[in-house]
Short mmCIF file of C-alpha atoms and ligand atoms in Angstrom, two decimals:
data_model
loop_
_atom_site.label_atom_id
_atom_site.label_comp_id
_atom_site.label_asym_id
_atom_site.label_seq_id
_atom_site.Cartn_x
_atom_site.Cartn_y
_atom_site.Cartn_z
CA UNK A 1 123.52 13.32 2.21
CA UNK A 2 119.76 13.38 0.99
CA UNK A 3 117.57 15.28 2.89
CA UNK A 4 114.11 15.37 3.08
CA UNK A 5 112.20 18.35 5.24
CA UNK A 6 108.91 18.30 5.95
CA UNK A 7 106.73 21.59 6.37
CA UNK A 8 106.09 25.17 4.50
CA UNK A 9 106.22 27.95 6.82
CA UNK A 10 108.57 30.32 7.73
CA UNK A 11 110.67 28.05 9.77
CA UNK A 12 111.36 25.35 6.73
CA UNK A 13 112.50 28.09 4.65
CA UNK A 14 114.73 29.32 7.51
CA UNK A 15 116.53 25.67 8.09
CA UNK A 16 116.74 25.22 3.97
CA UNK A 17 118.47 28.10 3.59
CA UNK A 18 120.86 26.93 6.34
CA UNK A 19 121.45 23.69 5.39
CA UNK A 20 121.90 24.65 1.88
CA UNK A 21 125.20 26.22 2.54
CA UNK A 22 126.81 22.66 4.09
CA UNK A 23 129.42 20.64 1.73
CA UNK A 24 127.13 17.31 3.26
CA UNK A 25 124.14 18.35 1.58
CA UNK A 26 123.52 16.59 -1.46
CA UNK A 27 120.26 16.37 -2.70
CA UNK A 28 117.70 18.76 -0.05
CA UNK A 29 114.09 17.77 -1.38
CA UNK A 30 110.67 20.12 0.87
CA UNK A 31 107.26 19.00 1.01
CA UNK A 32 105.65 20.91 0.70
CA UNK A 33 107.87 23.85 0.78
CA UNK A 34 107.11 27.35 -0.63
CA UNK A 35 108.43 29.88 -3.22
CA UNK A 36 111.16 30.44 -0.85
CA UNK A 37 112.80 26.65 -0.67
CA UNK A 38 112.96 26.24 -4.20
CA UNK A 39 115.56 28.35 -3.66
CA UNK A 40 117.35 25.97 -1.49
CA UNK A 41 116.30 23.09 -2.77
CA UNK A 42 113.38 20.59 -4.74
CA UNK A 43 109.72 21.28 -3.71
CA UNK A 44 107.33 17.74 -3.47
CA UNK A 45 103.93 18.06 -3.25
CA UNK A 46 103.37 15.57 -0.67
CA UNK A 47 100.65 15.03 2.34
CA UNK A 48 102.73 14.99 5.19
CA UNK A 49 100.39 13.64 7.33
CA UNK A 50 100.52 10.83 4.74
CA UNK A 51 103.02 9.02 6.17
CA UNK A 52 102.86 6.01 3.79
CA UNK A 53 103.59 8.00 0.70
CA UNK A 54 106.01 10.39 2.55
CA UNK A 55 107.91 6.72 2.93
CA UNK A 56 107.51 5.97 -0.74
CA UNK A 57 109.28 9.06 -1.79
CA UNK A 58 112.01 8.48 0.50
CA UNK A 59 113.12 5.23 -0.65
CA UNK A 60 112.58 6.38 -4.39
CA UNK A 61 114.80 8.98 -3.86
CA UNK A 62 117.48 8.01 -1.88
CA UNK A 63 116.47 9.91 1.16
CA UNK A 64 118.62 9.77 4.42
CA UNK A 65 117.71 11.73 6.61
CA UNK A 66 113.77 13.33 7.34
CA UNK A 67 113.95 16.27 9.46
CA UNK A 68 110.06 17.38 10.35
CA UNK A 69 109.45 21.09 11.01
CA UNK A 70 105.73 20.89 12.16
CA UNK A 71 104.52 19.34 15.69
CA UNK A 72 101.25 17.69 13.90
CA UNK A 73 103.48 15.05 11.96
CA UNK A 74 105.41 14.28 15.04
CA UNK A 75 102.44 14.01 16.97
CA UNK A 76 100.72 11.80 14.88
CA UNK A 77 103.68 9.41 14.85
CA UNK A 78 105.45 10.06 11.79
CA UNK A 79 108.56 8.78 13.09
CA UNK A 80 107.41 5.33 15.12
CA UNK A 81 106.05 4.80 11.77
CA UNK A 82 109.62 5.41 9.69
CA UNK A 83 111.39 3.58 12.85
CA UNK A 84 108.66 0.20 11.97
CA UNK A 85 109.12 0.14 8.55
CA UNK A 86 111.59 -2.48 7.78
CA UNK A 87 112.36 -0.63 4.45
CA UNK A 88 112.37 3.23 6.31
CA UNK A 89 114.51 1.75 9.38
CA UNK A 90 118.18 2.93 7.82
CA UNK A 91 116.45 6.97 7.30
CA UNK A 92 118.23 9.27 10.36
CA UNK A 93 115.27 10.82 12.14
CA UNK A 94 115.30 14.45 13.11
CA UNK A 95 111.93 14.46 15.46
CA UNK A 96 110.97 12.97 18.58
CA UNK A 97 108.35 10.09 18.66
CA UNK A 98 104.81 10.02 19.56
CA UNK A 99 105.67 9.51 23.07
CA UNK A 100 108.28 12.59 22.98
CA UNK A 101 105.87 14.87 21.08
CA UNK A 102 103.56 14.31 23.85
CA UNK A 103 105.71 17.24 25.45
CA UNK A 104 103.81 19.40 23.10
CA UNK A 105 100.66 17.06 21.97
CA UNK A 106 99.35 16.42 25.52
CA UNK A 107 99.22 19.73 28.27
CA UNK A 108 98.18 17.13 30.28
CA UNK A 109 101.32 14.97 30.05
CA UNK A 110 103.45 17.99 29.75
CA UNK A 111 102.05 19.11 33.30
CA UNK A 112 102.33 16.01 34.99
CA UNK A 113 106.08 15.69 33.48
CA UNK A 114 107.26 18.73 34.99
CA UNK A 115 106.16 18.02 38.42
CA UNK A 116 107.77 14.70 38.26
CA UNK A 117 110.87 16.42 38.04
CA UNK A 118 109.98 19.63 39.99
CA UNK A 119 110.19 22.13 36.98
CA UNK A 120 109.08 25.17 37.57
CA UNK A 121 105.89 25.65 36.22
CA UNK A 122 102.08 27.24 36.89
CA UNK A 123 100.17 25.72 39.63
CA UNK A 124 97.21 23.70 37.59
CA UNK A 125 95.18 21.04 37.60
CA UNK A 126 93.32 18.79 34.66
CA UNK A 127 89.51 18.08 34.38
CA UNK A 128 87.38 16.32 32.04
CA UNK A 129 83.62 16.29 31.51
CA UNK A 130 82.56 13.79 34.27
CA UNK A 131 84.94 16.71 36.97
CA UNK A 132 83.12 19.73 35.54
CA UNK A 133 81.49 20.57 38.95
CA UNK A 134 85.61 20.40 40.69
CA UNK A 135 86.66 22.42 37.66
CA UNK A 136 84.17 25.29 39.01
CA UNK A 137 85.40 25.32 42.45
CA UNK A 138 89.50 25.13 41.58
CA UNK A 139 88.94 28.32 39.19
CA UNK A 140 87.34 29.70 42.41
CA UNK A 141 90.74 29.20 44.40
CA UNK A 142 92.49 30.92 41.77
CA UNK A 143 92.80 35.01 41.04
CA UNK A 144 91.93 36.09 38.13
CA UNK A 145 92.89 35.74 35.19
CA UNK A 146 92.21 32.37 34.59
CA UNK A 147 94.00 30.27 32.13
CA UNK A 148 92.26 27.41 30.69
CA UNK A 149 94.48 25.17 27.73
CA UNK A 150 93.06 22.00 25.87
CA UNK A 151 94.74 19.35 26.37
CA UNK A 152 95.53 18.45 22.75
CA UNK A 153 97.11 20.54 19.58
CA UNK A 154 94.44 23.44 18.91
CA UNK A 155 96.65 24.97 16.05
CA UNK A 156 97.95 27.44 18.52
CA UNK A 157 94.47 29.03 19.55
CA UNK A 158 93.72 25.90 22.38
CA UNK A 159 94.53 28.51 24.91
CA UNK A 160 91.61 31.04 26.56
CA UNK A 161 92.64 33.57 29.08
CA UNK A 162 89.80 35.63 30.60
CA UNK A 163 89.61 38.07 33.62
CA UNK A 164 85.84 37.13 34.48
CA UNK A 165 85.10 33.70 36.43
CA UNK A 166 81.84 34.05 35.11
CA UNK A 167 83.34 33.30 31.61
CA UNK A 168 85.65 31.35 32.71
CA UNK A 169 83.64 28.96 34.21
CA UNK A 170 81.90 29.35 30.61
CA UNK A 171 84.72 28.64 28.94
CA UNK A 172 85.68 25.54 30.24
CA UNK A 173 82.08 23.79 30.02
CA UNK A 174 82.68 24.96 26.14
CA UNK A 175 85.84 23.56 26.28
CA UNK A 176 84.66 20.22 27.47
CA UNK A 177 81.96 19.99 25.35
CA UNK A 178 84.00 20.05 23.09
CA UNK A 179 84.77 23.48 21.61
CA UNK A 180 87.94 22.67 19.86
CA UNK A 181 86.70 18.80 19.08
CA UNK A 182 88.64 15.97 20.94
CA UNK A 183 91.76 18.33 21.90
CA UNK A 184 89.40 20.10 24.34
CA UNK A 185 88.03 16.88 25.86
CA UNK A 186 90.78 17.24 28.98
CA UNK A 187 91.56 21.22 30.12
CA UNK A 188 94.36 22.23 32.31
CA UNK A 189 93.66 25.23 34.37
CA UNK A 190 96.34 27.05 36.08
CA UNK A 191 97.38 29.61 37.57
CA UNK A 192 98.34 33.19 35.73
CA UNK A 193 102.24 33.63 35.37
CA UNK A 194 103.02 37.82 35.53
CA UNK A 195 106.48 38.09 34.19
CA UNK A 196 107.92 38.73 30.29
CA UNK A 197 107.95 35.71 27.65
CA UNK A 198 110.86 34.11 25.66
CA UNK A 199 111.70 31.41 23.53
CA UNK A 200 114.57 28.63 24.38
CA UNK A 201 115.56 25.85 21.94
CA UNK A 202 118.20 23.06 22.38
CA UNK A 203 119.21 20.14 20.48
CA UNK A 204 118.85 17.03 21.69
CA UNK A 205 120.39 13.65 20.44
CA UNK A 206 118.59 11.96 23.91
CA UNK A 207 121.54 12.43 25.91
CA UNK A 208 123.21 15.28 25.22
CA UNK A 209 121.89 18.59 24.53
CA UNK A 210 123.15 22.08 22.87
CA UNK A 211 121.21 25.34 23.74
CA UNK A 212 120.52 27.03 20.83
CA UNK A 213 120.15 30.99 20.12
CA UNK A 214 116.83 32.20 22.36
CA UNK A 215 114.38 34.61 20.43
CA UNK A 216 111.25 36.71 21.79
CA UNK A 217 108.02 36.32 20.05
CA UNK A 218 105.75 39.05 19.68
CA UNK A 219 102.43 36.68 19.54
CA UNK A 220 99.36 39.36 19.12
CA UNK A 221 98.48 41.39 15.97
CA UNK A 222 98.80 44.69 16.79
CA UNK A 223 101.47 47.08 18.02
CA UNK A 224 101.93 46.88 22.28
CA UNK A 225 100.55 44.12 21.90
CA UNK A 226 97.02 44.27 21.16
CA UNK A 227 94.61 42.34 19.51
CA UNK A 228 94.20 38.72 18.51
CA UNK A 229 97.21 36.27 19.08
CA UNK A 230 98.45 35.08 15.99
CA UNK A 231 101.69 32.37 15.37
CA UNK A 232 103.89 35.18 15.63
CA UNK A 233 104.45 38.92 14.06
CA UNK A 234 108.01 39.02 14.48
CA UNK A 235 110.78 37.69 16.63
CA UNK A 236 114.35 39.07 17.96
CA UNK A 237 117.62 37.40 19.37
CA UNK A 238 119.39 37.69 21.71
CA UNK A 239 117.15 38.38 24.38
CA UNK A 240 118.63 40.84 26.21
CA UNK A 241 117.22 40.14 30.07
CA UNK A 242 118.38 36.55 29.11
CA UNK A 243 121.74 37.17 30.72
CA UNK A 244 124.07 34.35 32.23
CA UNK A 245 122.53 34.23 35.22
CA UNK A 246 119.05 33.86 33.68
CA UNK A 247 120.39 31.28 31.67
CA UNK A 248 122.12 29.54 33.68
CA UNK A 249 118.65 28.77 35.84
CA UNK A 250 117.36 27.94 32.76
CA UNK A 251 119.58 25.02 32.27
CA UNK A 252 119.86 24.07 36.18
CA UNK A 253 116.41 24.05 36.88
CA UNK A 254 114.25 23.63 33.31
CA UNK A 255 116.43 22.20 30.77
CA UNK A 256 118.86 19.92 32.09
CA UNK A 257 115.90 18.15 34.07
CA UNK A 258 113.86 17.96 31.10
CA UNK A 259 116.53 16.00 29.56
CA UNK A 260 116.93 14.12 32.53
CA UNK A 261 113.17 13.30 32.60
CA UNK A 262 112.83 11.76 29.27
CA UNK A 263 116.16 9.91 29.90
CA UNK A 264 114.56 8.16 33.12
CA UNK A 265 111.50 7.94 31.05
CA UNK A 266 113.39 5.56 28.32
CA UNK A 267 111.85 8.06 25.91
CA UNK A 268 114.37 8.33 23.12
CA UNK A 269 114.18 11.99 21.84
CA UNK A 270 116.41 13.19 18.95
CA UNK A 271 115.37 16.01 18.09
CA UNK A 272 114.21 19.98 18.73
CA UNK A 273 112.77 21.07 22.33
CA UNK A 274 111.39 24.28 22.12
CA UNK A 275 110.70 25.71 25.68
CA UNK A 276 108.12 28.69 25.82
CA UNK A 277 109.59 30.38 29.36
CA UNK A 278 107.97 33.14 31.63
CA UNK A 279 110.77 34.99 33.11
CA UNK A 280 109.01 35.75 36.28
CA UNK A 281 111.26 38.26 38.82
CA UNK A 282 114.09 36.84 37.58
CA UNK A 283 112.94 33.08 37.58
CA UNK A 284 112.11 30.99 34.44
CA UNK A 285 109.06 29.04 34.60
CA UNK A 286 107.56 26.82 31.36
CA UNK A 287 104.75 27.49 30.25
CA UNK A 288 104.94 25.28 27.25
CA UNK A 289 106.83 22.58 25.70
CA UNK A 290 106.97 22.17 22.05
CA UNK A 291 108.49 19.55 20.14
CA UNK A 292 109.95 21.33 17.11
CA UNK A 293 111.31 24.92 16.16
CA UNK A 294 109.26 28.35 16.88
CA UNK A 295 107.98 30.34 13.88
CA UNK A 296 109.00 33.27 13.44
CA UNK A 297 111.86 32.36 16.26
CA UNK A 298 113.93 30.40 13.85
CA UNK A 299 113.90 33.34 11.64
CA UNK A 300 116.11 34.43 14.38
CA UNK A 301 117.97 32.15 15.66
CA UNK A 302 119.03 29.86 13.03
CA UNK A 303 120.77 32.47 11.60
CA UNK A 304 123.05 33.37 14.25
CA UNK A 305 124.31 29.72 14.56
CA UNK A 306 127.77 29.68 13.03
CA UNK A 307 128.10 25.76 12.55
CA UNK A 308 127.22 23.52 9.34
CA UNK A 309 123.28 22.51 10.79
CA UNK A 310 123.53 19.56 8.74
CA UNK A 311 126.64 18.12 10.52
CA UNK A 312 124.35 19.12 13.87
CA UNK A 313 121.89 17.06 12.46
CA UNK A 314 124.07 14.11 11.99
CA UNK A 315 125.83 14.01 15.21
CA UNK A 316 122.26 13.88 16.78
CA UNK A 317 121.39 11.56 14.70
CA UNK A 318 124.74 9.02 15.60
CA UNK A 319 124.47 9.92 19.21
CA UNK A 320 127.37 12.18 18.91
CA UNK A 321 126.26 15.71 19.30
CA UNK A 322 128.33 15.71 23.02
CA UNK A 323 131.09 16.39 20.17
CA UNK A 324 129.72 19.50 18.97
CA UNK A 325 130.48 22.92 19.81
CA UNK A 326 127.78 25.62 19.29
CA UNK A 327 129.33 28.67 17.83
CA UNK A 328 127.02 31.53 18.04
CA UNK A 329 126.81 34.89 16.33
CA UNK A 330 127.01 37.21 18.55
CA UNK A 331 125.10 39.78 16.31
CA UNK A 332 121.42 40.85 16.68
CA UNK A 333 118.85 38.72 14.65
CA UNK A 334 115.28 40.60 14.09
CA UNK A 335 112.59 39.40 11.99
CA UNK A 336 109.39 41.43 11.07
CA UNK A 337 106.51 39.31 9.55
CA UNK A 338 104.42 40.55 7.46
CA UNK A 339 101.13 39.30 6.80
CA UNK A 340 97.60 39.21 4.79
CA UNK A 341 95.05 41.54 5.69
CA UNK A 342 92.72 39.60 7.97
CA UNK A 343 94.82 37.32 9.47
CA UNK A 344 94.73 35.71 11.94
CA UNK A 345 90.72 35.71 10.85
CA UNK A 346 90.03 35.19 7.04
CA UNK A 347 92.35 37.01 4.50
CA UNK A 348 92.94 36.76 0.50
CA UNK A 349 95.33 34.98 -0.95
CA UNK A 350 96.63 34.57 -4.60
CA UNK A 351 97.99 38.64 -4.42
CA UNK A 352 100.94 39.21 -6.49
CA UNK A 353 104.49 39.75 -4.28
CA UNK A 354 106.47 42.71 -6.02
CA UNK A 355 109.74 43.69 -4.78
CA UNK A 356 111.54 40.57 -3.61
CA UNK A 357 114.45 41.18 -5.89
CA UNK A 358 115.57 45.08 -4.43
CA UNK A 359 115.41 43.72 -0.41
CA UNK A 360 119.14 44.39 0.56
CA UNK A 361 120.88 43.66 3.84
CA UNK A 362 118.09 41.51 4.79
CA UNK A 363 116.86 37.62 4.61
CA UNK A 364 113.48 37.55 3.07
CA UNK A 365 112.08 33.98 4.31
CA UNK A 366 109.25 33.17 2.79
CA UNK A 367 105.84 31.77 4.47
CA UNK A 368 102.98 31.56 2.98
CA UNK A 369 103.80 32.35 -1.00
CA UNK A 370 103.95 30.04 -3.77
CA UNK A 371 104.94 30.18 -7.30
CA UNK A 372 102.60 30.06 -9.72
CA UNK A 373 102.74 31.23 -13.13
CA UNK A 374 106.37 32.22 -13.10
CA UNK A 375 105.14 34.74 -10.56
CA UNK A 376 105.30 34.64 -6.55
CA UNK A 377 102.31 35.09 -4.70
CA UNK A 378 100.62 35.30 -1.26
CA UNK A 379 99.34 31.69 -0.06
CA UNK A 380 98.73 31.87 3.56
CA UNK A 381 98.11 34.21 6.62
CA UNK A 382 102.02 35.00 7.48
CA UNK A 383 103.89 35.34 4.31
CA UNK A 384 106.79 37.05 4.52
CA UNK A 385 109.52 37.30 7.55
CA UNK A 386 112.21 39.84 6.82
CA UNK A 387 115.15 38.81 8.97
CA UNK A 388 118.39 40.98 9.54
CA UNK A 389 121.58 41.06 11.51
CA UNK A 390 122.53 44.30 12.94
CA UNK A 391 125.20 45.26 15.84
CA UNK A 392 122.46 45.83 17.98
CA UNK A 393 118.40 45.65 17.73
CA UNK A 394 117.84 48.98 16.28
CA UNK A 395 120.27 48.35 13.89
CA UNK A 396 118.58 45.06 12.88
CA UNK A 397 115.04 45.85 13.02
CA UNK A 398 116.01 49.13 10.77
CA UNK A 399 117.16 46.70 7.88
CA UNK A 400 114.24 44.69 8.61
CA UNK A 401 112.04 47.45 8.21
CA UNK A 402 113.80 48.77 5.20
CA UNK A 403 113.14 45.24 3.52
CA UNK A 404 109.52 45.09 4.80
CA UNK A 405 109.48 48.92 2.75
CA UNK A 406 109.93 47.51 -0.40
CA UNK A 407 108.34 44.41 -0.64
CA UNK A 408 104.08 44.79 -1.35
CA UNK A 409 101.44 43.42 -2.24
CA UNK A 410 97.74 44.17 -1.70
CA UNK A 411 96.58 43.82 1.58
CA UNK A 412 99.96 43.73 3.46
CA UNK A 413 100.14 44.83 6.96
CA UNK A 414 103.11 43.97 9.48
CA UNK A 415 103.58 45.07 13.12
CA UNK A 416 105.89 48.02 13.85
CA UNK A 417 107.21 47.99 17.03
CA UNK A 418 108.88 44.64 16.48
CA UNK A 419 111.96 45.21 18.87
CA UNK A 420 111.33 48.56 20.54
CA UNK A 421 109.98 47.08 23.79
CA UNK A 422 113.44 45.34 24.27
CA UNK A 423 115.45 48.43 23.66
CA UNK A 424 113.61 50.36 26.23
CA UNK A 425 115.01 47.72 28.74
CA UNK A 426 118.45 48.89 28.80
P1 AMP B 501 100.64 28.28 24.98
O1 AMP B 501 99.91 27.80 23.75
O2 AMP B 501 100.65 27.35 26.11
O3 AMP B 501 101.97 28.88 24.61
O4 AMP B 501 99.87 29.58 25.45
C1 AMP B 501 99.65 30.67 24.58
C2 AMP B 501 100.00 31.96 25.28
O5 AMP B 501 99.17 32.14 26.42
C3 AMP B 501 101.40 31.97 25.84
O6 AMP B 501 102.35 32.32 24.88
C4 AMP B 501 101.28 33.00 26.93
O7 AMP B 501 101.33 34.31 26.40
C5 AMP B 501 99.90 32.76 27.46
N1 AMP B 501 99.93 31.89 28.64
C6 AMP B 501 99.84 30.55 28.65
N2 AMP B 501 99.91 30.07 29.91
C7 AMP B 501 100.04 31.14 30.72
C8 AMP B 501 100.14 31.31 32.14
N3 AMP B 501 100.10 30.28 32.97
N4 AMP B 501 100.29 32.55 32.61
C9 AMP B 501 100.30 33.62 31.77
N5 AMP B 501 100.19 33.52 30.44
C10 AMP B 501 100.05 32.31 29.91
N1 LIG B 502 106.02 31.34 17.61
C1 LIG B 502 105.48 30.39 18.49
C2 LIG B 502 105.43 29.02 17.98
O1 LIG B 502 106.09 28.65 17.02
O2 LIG B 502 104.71 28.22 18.57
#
């Protein structure tokens, strides 16, 4: 099969490398991809948000299946506008539609979806310019702190948390006046979740699903987590206070409903669901909805699935993926990322990478690099995730660290205390 992916991060490297060890793979084609998928396959400098010439290089290549990475395609309608094509119709889609991505591309929708089908979730409500004045007095029923999202994709920073109401009641006239442009023009407020974070993935062909290995992100720049959030410093899986019993809430009261939902909803979703959980005494509660992979969480758990991804890809594609069995690795997965100085503010790039070539034991998957000049070099805020398996996470993260040792260039700077948190918890 001929496979197109879509995206450059972390995450696309991650599901290259993966798919590049199936006997279905034929031809694997990124756009854009980085130094580290022209190891796995055929870079193409394309627009992805270009969907008209993304098409054009599909059917000039042969392409059979498109499997997006990033949420902005999908929520932008990359794949209504494959499934209208008369000439893309035949291409297997790995990514929900608009509609589906509105799990992710809407806060708004994602709210009101959950309490249709009573999923556990903060207490909130929505408010637009013209409901300012009822947007003061519900931040007043709350206790601090007060979280206030935009409605629409922020690129991860659409999210404000703050402990005064003085500045929160800032913050949301900001936010309506449009602080982060239209995505700000609807907030949700809601109420503060206490409990510790995780990831959850599953696959979904938009009847079935398969839960997929769960990761922890560690979101903010520095160690114990201070500092600016960021897309993620570093991830780990399994999760260890994601036992069978967690889990098995989880699916009862969060996943299987969600499938459920977009089932009764006639919203045909093939594709990734990537559930951002608060683990709250014990009780999962979603806190987000996205409609692809995490990054750096596939760094993590793609790994530790055992089967051929692209034969998961085509049962979900068919309508077969009931079929499949999930074999997972029961192995630790951690991933350190390391990063340019600056990020997540401004930071350099164009620095040489030295090293790459003496990492042992490890999976270095690249982010932001590129090749240029026969020589790899930083291109981007996150540029490096170091992934290992170990017995257990000390094991792992000490591999990871030992690759993160001997990779440089100027200006790197990586978290270290990816991991230690969870082994503390035992
Ligand atoms: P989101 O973009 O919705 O994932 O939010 C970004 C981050 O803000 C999350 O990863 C959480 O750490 C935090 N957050 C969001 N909503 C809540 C909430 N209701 N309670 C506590 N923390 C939250
Ligand atoms: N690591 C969090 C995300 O991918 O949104």
């Amino acid at each position: 099969m001929n496979i197109l992916l879509l995206g450059s991060g972390g995450r696309e490297h991650t599901l290259a490398w993966k798919m590049n060890q199936s006997n279905l793979l034929k031809k694997l084609f990124i756009a854009p991809g980085n130094a580290g998928t022209l190891q796995a396959g055929t870079n193409v400098s394309l627009d992805i948000l270009n969907f008209e010439s993304v098409g054009i290089f599909c059917i000039e290549n042969n392409i059979e299946m498109l499997i997006v990475g990033p949420e902005e395609p999908l929520v932008k309608g990359i794949c209504d506008y494959f499934q209208s094509e008369e000439r893309l119709k035949h291409i297997a889609l790995i990514g929900p539609t608009k509609t589906g991505a509105q799990l992710e591309g809407s806060k708004d929708f994602s709210k009101q979806f959950m309490e249709r089908y009573n999923i556990p979730t903060a207490r909130y409500k929505s408010f637009t310019r013209d409901t300012v004045a009822d947007g003061f007095q519900f931040l007043k029923s709350l206790q601090a702190p007060y979280v206030l999202k935009a409605d629409g994709l922020a690129a991860g920073k659409g999210v404000i948390i703050l402990e005064n109401i003085t500045e929160a009641q800032i913050a949301l006239a900001d936010m309506l006046e449009g602080k982060f442009g239209d995505a700000s023009k609807t907030v949700v407020i809601e109420e503060y979740l206490h409990g510790i974070e995780m990831s959850a993935f599953v696959v979904t062909d938009g009847k079935s699903y398969k839960i997929l290995p769960e990761a922890k992100d560690y979101k903010r720049i520095g160690d114990s987590d201070k500092g600016l959030n960021t897309g993620g410093m570093g991830a780990v899986s399994p999760v260890l206070f994601a036992n069978d019993e967690f889990m098995k809430k989880l699916e009862d009261r969060v996943i299987r409903p969600t499938i459920k939902g977009l089932l009764n909803e006639s919203i045909h979703y093939c594709g990734f669901i990537f559930f951002g959980i608060m683990n709250v005494k014990g009780d999962p509660y979603v806190i987000e909805y996205n409609a692809r992979m995490g990054d750096p969480e596939t760094e993590v758990a793609v790994p530790r699935i055992k089967n051929d991804l692209v034969e998961i890809f085509i049962a979900m594609a068919k309508g077969n993926l009931e079929k499949i069995n999930i074999d997972i690795d029961k192995r630790t997965v951690t991933t350190v990322m390391m990063v340019s100085e600056g990020y997540p503010e401004a930071y350099e790039k164009g620095k040489e990478i030295s090293g790459l070539e003496c990492v042992e034991n490890c999976i270095p998957f690249h982010a932001g690099t590129k090749l240029e000049d026969e020589k790899i070099v930083t291109n981007g805020g996150r540029v490096i995730a170091v992934s290992a398996f170990g017995k257990n996470i000390q094991e792992a993260r000490n591999l990871s660290y030992q690759g993160v040792a001997v990779i440089n260039y100027e200006g790197k700077y990586f978290r270290k205390d990816i991991g230690s948190d969870l082994m503390n918890l035992k």
